[in-house]
């Protein structure tokens, strides 16, 4: 994907929505801002699990998540914000920013503006998703396909932030 950067956030989370609104007013986000619930995630090259897990900055086909998404937003905003964005990309500030982001994300339902809907779903828990966004049950297995019990279950934990795979390079 090329063109205008995209900021993807959790539109069901009051804390996230308030934070994005504040960033729009104070920083001036130079990107298309879209809640993941209304985004074409496949076209953006991200999974629903990753979008639920962290804020995403998608620019030039590259996906950055969490604190590095915030860094991308700040860099794109220009002066006076871009130096802070570049600083967030440098170790050890990068490591501290990642830890702080994970702490805030894990507790966003407890922060001002947060509601129970802001809580991150337990890894692999469809029950934690709002009813309107729960996936439908899988179709019954055909006789030619292996049974679910005979194959190992895939890991349901979200990807670690900033892991670059072939699909998001």
mmCIF file of C-alpha atoms in Angstrom:
data_model
loop_
_atom_site.group_PDB
_atom_site.id
_atom_site.type_symbol
_atom_site.label_atom_id
_atom_site.label_comp_id
_atom_site.label_asym_id
_atom_site.label_seq_id
_atom_site.Cartn_x
_atom_site.Cartn_y
_atom_site.Cartn_z
ATOM 1 C CA UNK A 1 0.000 0.000 0.000
ATOM 2 C CA UNK A 2 1.312 3.424 -0.902
ATOM 3 C CA UNK A 3 0.006 6.931 -0.510
ATOM 4 C CA UNK A 4 -1.400 8.525 2.589
ATOM 5 C CA UNK A 5 -0.421 6.898 5.892
ATOM 6 C CA UNK A 6 -3.185 5.229 7.910
ATOM 7 C CA UNK A 7 -3.614 5.243 11.689
ATOM 8 C CA UNK A 8 -5.716 2.292 12.888
ATOM 9 C CA UNK A 9 -7.051 2.308 16.458
ATOM 10 C CA UNK A 10 -9.715 0.612 18.577
ATOM 11 C CA UNK A 11 -12.902 2.579 17.987
ATOM 12 C CA UNK A 12 -14.780 0.677 20.703
ATOM 13 C CA UNK A 13 -12.353 1.886 23.374
ATOM 14 C CA UNK A 14 -13.208 5.243 24.933
ATOM 15 C CA UNK A 15 -9.614 5.787 26.085
ATOM 16 C CA UNK A 16 -8.267 5.057 22.586
ATOM 17 C CA UNK A 17 -10.845 7.276 20.899
ATOM 18 C CA UNK A 18 -10.117 10.118 23.332
ATOM 19 C CA UNK A 19 -6.356 9.688 22.808
ATOM 20 C CA UNK A 20 -6.693 9.832 19.020
ATOM 21 C CA UNK A 21 -8.924 12.929 19.284
ATOM 22 C CA UNK A 22 -6.351 14.601 21.530
ATOM 23 C CA UNK A 23 -3.549 13.726 19.083
ATOM 24 C CA UNK A 24 -5.612 15.156 16.213
ATOM 25 C CA UNK A 25 -6.068 18.445 18.077
ATOM 26 C CA UNK A 26 -2.568 18.812 19.573
ATOM 27 C CA UNK A 27 -0.295 17.115 17.059
ATOM 28 C CA UNK A 28 -2.279 17.302 13.849
ATOM 29 C CA UNK A 29 -2.297 13.749 12.522
ATOM 30 C CA UNK A 30 -1.251 13.720 8.877
ATOM 31 C CA UNK A 31 -2.900 10.430 8.006
ATOM 32 C CA UNK A 32 -6.230 8.806 7.413
ATOM 33 C CA UNK A 33 -7.515 7.877 10.883
ATOM 34 C CA UNK A 34 -9.790 4.852 11.026
ATOM 35 C CA UNK A 35 -11.086 2.566 13.784
ATOM 36 C CA UNK A 36 -10.098 -1.029 13.067
ATOM 37 C CA UNK A 37 -13.774 -1.980 13.246
ATOM 38 C CA UNK A 38 -14.406 0.065 10.069
ATOM 39 C CA UNK A 39 -11.127 -0.596 8.269
ATOM 40 C CA UNK A 40 -10.467 -3.044 5.466
ATOM 41 C CA UNK A 41 -7.760 -4.790 7.474
ATOM 42 C CA UNK A 42 -6.878 -7.262 4.708
ATOM 43 C CA UNK A 43 -6.252 -4.398 2.267
ATOM 44 C CA UNK A 44 -4.049 -2.745 4.892
ATOM 45 C CA UNK A 45 -2.085 -5.962 5.404
ATOM 46 C CA UNK A 46 -2.977 -6.511 9.061
ATOM 47 C CA UNK A 47 -4.982 -9.035 11.024
ATOM 48 C CA UNK A 48 -7.858 -8.342 13.342
ATOM 49 C CA UNK A 49 -5.839 -9.802 16.221
ATOM 50 C CA UNK A 50 -3.043 -7.316 15.703
ATOM 51 C CA UNK A 51 -5.469 -4.395 15.333
ATOM 52 C CA UNK A 52 -7.125 -5.386 18.629
ATOM 53 C CA UNK A 53 -3.719 -5.648 20.300
ATOM 54 C CA UNK A 54 -2.230 -2.240 19.489
ATOM 55 C CA UNK A 55 -2.551 1.014 17.576
ATOM 56 C CA UNK A 56 -1.119 0.673 14.060
ATOM 57 C CA UNK A 57 0.665 3.123 11.751
ATOM 58 C CA UNK A 58 0.692 1.946 8.135
ATOM 59 C CA UNK A 59 2.862 3.861 5.711
ATOM 60 C CA UNK A 60 4.363 2.794 2.418
ATOM 61 C CA UNK A 61 3.254 -0.801 2.947
ATOM 62 C CA UNK A 62 5.042 -1.029 6.298
ATOM 63 C CA UNK A 63 3.076 -1.695 9.488
ATOM 64 C CA UNK A 64 4.300 -0.370 12.816
ATOM 65 C CA UNK A 65 2.504 -1.112 16.043
ATOM 66 C CA UNK A 66 2.335 0.228 19.584
ATOM 67 C CA UNK A 67 4.955 2.785 20.565
ATOM 68 C CA UNK A 68 6.498 2.634 17.094
ATOM 69 C CA UNK A 69 3.117 3.562 15.601
ATOM 70 C CA UNK A 70 3.125 6.614 17.862
ATOM 71 C CA UNK A 71 6.680 7.386 16.679
ATOM 72 C CA UNK A 72 5.525 7.214 13.045
ATOM 73 C CA UNK A 73 2.618 9.546 13.784
ATOM 74 C CA UNK A 74 4.933 12.078 15.460
ATOM 75 C CA UNK A 75 7.507 11.946 12.651
ATOM 76 C CA UNK A 76 4.815 12.494 10.019
ATOM 77 C CA UNK A 77 3.429 15.463 12.002
ATOM 78 C CA UNK A 78 6.605 17.460 11.367
ATOM 79 C CA UNK A 79 8.100 20.050 13.688
ATOM 80 C CA UNK A 80 7.991 20.355 16.645
ATOM 81 C CA UNK A 81 6.865 16.691 17.031
ATOM 82 C CA UNK A 82 9.183 14.835 14.643
ATOM 83 C CA UNK A 83 12.307 14.946 16.892
ATOM 84 C CA UNK A 84 10.322 13.169 19.610
ATOM 85 C CA UNK A 85 9.202 10.564 17.061
ATOM 86 C CA UNK A 86 12.802 9.930 15.983
ATOM 87 C CA UNK A 87 13.858 9.696 19.625
ATOM 88 C CA UNK A 88 11.193 7.022 20.238
ATOM 89 C CA UNK A 89 12.883 4.872 17.590
ATOM 90 C CA UNK A 90 16.285 4.818 19.284
ATOM 91 C CA UNK A 91 17.350 2.269 21.902
ATOM 92 C CA UNK A 92 17.075 2.500 24.916
ATOM 93 C CA UNK A 93 14.213 5.020 24.570
ATOM 94 C CA UNK A 94 12.548 2.580 22.155
ATOM 95 C CA UNK A 95 12.614 -0.182 24.783
ATOM 96 C CA UNK A 96 11.216 2.075 27.496
ATOM 97 C CA UNK A 97 8.492 3.362 25.140
ATOM 98 C CA UNK A 98 7.520 -0.210 24.270
ATOM 99 C CA UNK A 99 7.214 -1.135 27.953
ATOM 100 C CA UNK A 100 5.195 1.979 28.739
ATOM 101 C CA UNK A 101 2.897 1.376 25.750
ATOM 102 C CA UNK A 102 2.241 -2.231 26.819
ATOM 103 C CA UNK A 103 1.515 -1.074 30.385
ATOM 104 C CA UNK A 104 -0.981 1.542 29.185
ATOM 105 C CA UNK A 105 -2.592 -0.855 26.671
ATOM 106 C CA UNK A 106 -3.035 -3.550 29.306
ATOM 107 C CA UNK A 107 -4.706 -1.053 31.673
ATOM 108 C CA UNK A 108 -6.561 1.215 29.252
ATOM 109 C CA UNK A 109 -9.930 0.152 30.664
ATOM 110 C CA UNK A 110 -8.821 1.611 34.023
ATOM 111 C CA UNK A 111 -7.634 4.965 32.632
ATOM 112 C CA UNK A 112 -9.717 8.153 32.207
ATOM 113 C CA UNK A 113 -12.223 7.664 29.413
ATOM 114 C CA UNK A 114 -11.806 3.904 29.597
ATOM 115 C CA UNK A 115 -14.718 1.501 29.920
ATOM 116 C CA UNK A 116 -14.977 -2.288 30.244
ATOM 117 C CA UNK A 117 -15.120 -2.380 26.416
ATOM 118 C CA UNK A 118 -11.552 -1.030 26.433
ATOM 119 C CA UNK A 119 -10.095 -4.155 28.036
ATOM 120 C CA UNK A 120 -7.878 -6.141 25.715
ATOM 121 C CA UNK A 121 -9.385 -9.523 24.899
ATOM 122 C CA UNK A 122 -7.637 -12.554 26.302
ATOM 123 C CA UNK A 123 -5.458 -14.074 23.578
ATOM 124 C CA UNK A 124 -7.628 -16.268 21.374
ATOM 125 C CA UNK A 125 -10.834 -15.330 23.197
ATOM 126 C CA UNK A 126 -13.669 -14.606 20.778
ATOM 127 C CA UNK A 127 -15.941 -14.133 23.789
ATOM 128 C CA UNK A 128 -14.012 -10.998 24.688
ATOM 129 C CA UNK A 129 -14.939 -9.384 21.380
ATOM 130 C CA UNK A 130 -18.109 -7.302 21.141
ATOM 131 C CA UNK A 131 -21.036 -9.394 19.816
ATOM 132 C CA UNK A 132 -21.179 -7.401 16.575
ATOM 133 C CA UNK A 133 -17.567 -8.273 15.774
ATOM 134 C CA UNK A 134 -17.428 -11.895 16.918
ATOM 135 C CA UNK A 135 -16.445 -14.252 14.127
ATOM 136 C CA UNK A 136 -19.051 -16.748 13.013
ATOM 137 C CA UNK A 137 -18.385 -20.370 13.962
ATOM 138 C CA UNK A 138 -16.233 -22.296 11.491
ATOM 139 C CA UNK A 139 -18.037 -24.462 8.936
ATOM 140 C CA UNK A 140 -18.171 -28.188 9.664
ATOM 141 C CA UNK A 141 -15.081 -30.069 8.528
ATOM 142 C CA UNK A 142 -15.403 -31.928 5.261
ATOM 143 C CA UNK A 143 -14.471 -35.615 5.163
ATOM 144 C CA UNK A 144 -11.337 -34.819 3.152
ATOM 145 C CA UNK A 145 -9.998 -32.283 5.641
ATOM 146 C CA UNK A 146 -8.120 -33.355 8.764
ATOM 147 C CA UNK A 147 -10.007 -33.129 12.016
ATOM 148 C CA UNK A 148 -9.097 -30.256 14.330
ATOM 149 C CA UNK A 149 -8.008 -32.679 17.022
ATOM 150 C CA UNK A 150 -5.446 -34.319 14.742
ATOM 151 C CA UNK A 151 -3.548 -31.148 13.932
ATOM 152 C CA UNK A 152 -1.759 -28.898 16.368
ATOM 153 C CA UNK A 153 -3.655 -25.723 17.168
ATOM 154 C CA UNK A 154 -2.063 -22.533 15.882
ATOM 155 C CA UNK A 155 -0.766 -20.046 18.374
ATOM 156 C CA UNK A 156 -3.504 -17.560 19.146
ATOM 157 C CA UNK A 157 -1.315 -14.954 20.784
ATOM 158 C CA UNK A 158 -0.916 -11.705 18.869
ATOM 159 C CA UNK A 159 2.359 -11.010 17.119
ATOM 160 C CA UNK A 160 4.944 -9.203 19.151
ATOM 161 C CA UNK A 161 5.132 -5.512 18.274
ATOM 162 C CA UNK A 162 7.466 -4.503 15.491
ATOM 163 C CA UNK A 163 7.871 -8.018 14.136
ATOM 164 C CA UNK A 164 8.241 -7.678 10.411
ATOM 165 C CA UNK A 165 6.846 -10.500 8.361
ATOM 166 C CA UNK A 166 6.750 -10.906 4.625
ATOM 167 C CA UNK A 167 3.176 -9.615 4.572
ATOM 168 C CA UNK A 168 3.941 -6.270 6.223
ATOM 169 C CA UNK A 169 7.362 -5.333 4.852
#
